[in-house]
Coordinates of C-alpha atoms in Angstrom, one line a residue:
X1 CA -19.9 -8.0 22.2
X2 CA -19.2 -5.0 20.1
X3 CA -19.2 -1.6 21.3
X4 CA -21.5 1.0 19.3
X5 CA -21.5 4.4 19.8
X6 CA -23.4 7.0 18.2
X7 CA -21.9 9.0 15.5
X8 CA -23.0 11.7 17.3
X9 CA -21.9 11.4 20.9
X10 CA -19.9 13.8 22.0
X11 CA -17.2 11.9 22.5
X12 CA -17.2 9.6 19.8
X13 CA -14.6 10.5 17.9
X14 CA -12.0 10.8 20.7
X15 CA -13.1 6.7 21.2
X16 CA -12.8 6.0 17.8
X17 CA -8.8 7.6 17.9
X18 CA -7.8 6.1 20.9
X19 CA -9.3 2.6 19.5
X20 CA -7.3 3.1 16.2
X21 CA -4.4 4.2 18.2
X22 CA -4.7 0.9 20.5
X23 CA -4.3 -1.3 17.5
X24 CA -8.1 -2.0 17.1
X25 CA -10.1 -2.4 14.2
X26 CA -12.7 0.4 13.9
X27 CA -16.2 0.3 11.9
X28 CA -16.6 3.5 10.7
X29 CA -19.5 5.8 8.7
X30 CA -17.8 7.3 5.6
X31 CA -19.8 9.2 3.0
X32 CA -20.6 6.3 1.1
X33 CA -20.5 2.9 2.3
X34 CA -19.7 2.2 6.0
X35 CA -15.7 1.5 6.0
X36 CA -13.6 -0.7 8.3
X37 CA -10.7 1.8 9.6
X38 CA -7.4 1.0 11.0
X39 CA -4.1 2.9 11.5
X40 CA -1.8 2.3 8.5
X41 CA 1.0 2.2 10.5
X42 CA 0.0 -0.6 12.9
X43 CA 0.8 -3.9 10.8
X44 CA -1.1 -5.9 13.8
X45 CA -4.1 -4.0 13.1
X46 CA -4.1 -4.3 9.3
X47 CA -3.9 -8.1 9.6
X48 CA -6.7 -8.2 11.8
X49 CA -8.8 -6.3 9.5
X50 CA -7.7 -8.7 6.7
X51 CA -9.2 -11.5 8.5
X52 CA -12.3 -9.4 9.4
X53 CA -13.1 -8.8 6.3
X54 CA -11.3 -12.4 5.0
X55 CA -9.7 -9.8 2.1
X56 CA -6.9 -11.7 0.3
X57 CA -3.6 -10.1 2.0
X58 CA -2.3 -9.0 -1.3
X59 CA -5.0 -6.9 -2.0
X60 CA -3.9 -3.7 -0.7
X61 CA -5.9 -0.8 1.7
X62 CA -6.8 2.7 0.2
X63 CA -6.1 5.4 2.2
X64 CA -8.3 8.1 4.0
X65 CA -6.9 11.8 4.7
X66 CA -8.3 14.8 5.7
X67 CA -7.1 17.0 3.6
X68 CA -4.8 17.5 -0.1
X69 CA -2.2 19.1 2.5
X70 CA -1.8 15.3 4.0
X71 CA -0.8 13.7 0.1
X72 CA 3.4 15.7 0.5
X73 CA 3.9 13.2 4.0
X74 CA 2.6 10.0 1.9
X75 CA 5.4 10.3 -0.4
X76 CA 2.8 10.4 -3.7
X77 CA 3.6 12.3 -6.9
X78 CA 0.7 14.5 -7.6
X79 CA 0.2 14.4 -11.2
X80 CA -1.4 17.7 -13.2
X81 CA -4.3 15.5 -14.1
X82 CA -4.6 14.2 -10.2
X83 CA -4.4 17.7 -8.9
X84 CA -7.3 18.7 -11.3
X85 CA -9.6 15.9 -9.7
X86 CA -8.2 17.0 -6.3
X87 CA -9.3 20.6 -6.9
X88 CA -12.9 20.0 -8.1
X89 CA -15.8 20.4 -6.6
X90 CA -15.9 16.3 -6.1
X91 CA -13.1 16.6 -3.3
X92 CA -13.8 16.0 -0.5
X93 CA -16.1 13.4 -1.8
X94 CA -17.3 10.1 -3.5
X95 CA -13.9 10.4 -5.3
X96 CA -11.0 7.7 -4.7
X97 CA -7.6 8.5 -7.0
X98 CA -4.8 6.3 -6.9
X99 CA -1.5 7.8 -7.5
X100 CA 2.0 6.7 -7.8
X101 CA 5.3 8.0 -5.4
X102 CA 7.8 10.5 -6.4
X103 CA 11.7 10.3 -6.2
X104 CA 12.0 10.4 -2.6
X105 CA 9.3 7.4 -2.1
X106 CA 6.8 6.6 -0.2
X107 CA 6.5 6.7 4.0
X108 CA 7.3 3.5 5.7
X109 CA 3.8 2.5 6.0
X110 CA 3.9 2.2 2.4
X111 CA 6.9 0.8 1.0
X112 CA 6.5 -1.8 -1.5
X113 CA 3.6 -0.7 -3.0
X114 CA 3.8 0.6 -6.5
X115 CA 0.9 3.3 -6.3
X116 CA -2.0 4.1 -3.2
X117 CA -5.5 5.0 -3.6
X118 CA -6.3 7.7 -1.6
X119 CA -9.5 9.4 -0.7
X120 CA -10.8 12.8 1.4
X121 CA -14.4 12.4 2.3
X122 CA -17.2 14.5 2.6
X123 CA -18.5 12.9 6.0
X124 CA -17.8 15.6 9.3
X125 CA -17.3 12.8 12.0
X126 CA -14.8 11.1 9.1
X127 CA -13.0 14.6 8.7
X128 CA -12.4 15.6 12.4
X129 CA -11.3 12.0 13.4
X130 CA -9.0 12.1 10.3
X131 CA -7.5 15.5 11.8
X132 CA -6.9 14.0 15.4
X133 CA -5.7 10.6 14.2
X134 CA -3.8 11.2 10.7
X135 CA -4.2 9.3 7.8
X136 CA -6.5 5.8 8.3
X137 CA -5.9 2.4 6.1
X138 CA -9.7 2.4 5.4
X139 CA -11.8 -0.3 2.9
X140 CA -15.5 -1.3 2.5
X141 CA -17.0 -2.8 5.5
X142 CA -18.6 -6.1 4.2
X143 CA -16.8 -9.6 3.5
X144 CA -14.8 -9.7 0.8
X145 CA -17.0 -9.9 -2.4
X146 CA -20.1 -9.5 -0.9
X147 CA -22.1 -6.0 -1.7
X148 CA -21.6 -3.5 1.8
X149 CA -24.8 -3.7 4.1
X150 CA -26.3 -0.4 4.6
X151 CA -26.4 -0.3 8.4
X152 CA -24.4 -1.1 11.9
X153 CA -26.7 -3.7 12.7
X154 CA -26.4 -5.6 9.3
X155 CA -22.6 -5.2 8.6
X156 CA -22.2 -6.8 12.4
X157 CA -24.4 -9.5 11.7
X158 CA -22.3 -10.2 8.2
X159 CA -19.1 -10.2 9.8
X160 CA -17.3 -13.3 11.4
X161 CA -15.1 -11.3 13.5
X162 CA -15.7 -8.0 15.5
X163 CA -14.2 -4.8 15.1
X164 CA -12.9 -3.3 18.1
X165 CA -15.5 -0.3 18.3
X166 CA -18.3 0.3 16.1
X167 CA -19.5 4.2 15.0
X168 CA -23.5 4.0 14.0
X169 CA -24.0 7.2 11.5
X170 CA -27.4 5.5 10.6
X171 CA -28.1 4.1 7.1
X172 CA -25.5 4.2 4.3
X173 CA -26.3 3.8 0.6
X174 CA -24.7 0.7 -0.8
X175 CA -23.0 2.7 -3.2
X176 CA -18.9 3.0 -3.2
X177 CA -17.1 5.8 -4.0
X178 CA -15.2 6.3 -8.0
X179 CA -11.8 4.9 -8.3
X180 CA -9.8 6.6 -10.7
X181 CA -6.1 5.8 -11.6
X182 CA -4.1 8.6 -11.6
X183 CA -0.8 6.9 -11.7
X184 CA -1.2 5.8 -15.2
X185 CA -1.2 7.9 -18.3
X186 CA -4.1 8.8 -19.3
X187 CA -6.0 8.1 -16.1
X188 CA -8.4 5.1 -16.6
X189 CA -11.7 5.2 -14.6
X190 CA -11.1 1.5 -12.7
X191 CA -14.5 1.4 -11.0
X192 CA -17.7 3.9 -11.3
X193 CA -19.6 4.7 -8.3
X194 CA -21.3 7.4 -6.8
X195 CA -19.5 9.8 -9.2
X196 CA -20.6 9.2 -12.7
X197 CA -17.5 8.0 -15.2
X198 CA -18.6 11.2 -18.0
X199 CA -18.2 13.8 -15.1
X200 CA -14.7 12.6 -14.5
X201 CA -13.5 12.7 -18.0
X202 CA -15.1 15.8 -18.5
X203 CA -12.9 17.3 -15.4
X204 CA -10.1 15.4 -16.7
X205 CA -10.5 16.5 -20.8

């Protein structure tokens, strides 16, 4: 059976690294939905959370970082538009922009991908582990299609598989963050969440 810890403990973060770090698949709180977390860098790990989640493999992961200063290591070319988004009052937040790679390309983890979608959230236990552990594969934890469950208890009951550890932060709104594309010109708005379409273009006119 699952492990759940409490969000609060004080040493859940430290479990939730060194489950990442082992190559486990970690259910995490995030400041929208609860997210299913892995390290990017562990290709063992992602397929697991593929078949988790039963997500088709050529969907690919967004990414979660702590801060803009992670973006120069990924490799992604930070357009004008991008960095406007980046430095509004919406980041960190319920924002998600995807962005394409400059001349040097991307880091290993994410070769052959054309662009990434990246996102820094709001939620504290999300921000610290994202300082200890780096930068986290992370995508909606529910089955694929199927609207996120709000709670530990519910998303565990949903799933076929386990995750390696579970983090309860209590109830999440069912609610995803706004994905915008950045790596096209003009950015298109690809999927309106919690941030409402008008407050983006308005950022972004």
């Amino acid at each position: 059976m699952v492990e759940i810890v409490q969000a609060t403990d004080s040493g859940a973060v430290e479990r939730a690294r060194l489950a990442l770090a082992g190559g486990g698949v970690v259910l995490l709180p995030t400041d929208t939905v609860y997210g299913l977390a892995v390290r990017p860098d562990r290709d063992d790990a992602a397929e697991r959370l593929f078949a988790i989640k039963q997500r088709p493999r050529s969907r690919n992961l967004p990414v979660m970082v702590a801060s803009g200063g992670a973006l120069g290591a990924l490799g992604v070319r930070v357009t004008g538009k991008a960095m406007r988004l980046i430095a509004s009052d919406l980041v960190p937040g319920a924002l998600t922009i995807a962005m394409g790679f400059g001349e040097a390309g991307p880091v290993r983890w994410l070769e052959g991908r054309r662009e990434v979608a990246i996102r820094i959230p709001a939620e504290p236990f999300m921000l610290e582990l994202l300082a200890r552990s780096g930068p986290l594969a992370v995508t909606s934890a529910n089955l694929h299609g199927r609207p996120t469950p709000g709670t530990v208890t519910e998303i565990l009951d949903e799933l076929i598989l386990e995750p390696a550890l579970a983090v309860d932060g209590g109830r999440r709104d069912a609610v995803p963050s706004t994905l915008v594309n950045c790596a096209v010109d003009p950015p298109v708005v690809e999927r309106e969440g919690v941030v409402p379409r008008s407050t983006v273009e308005e950022i972004l006119a």
